[in-house]
């Protein structure tokens, strides 16, 4: 078995590059290509602080296999595993449990318990691997589409926090998406002739982009086929024209008729259109929504 290891949150282009290299090397050697990952963010376990994610575990597994892996091995990460030094992790988990023969690491991959005095790096892993009979290969860095932005999960999170879903999509190699269940709203959108599917924020497990209005592609998760994905627009914010209350996620799906209540939607973010803003009246808001819709259709409708 030939494998790589990491948390792979987002499965961005850098991660995809690593998975492809493992898959190609595995094919050359007639071996199985495996990605070893964790069910929880190691940083969350170590620090005790929540770590917002770009992908759910199920999404991550699917994307890893789509990138070329034969399978994705998910390890339970807990305090006990967090305390394992790199050599012990390689011996007990990679060698004895997974029977790993070849390990391919991304250029900046680090693992194992660290103390203020420990500075283990690739040369140390190379020595441990030799002692354990594991072949270790180091991979080069994957270049990003923008030379000023490092291809990393942190870069994707930063782009989303700034509402730059276009950059996030470039780094990921696909539009960033969220999924959630539709709940009943207050009906203001319908009264403006812009009925919305209101996603419950509590059912969205991944990071939300910054507040604003976005061009989106919407898919009802229990439907398939070319007509199951519709162009639309989504507002993320607190509805300042009305009460400026709790966070709301409101998607208006173009050319859609039917009932979406209590259904699961996946929303892909294509481009940020504008900031969320307060309007002088519902009619002023309606006029702006019409402009937003026309802009999106003229840009994305084919």
JSON list of C-alpha atoms in Angstrom, two decimals, residues 59 118 215 235 247:
[
{"chain": "A", "resi": 59, "resn": "UNK", "atom": "CA", "xyz": [-17.61, 15.49, 1.28]},
{"chain": "A", "resi": 118, "resn": "UNK", "atom": "CA", "xyz": [10.87, 19.39, 19.36]},
{"chain": "A", "resi": 215, "resn": "UNK", "atom": "CA", "xyz": [-24.60, 34.48, -7.65]},
{"chain": "A", "resi": 235, "resn": "UNK", "atom": "CA", "xyz": [-28.21, 36.69, 0.55]},
{"chain": "A", "resi": 247, "resn": "UNK", "atom": "CA", "xyz": [-28.31, 35.53, 10.63]}
]
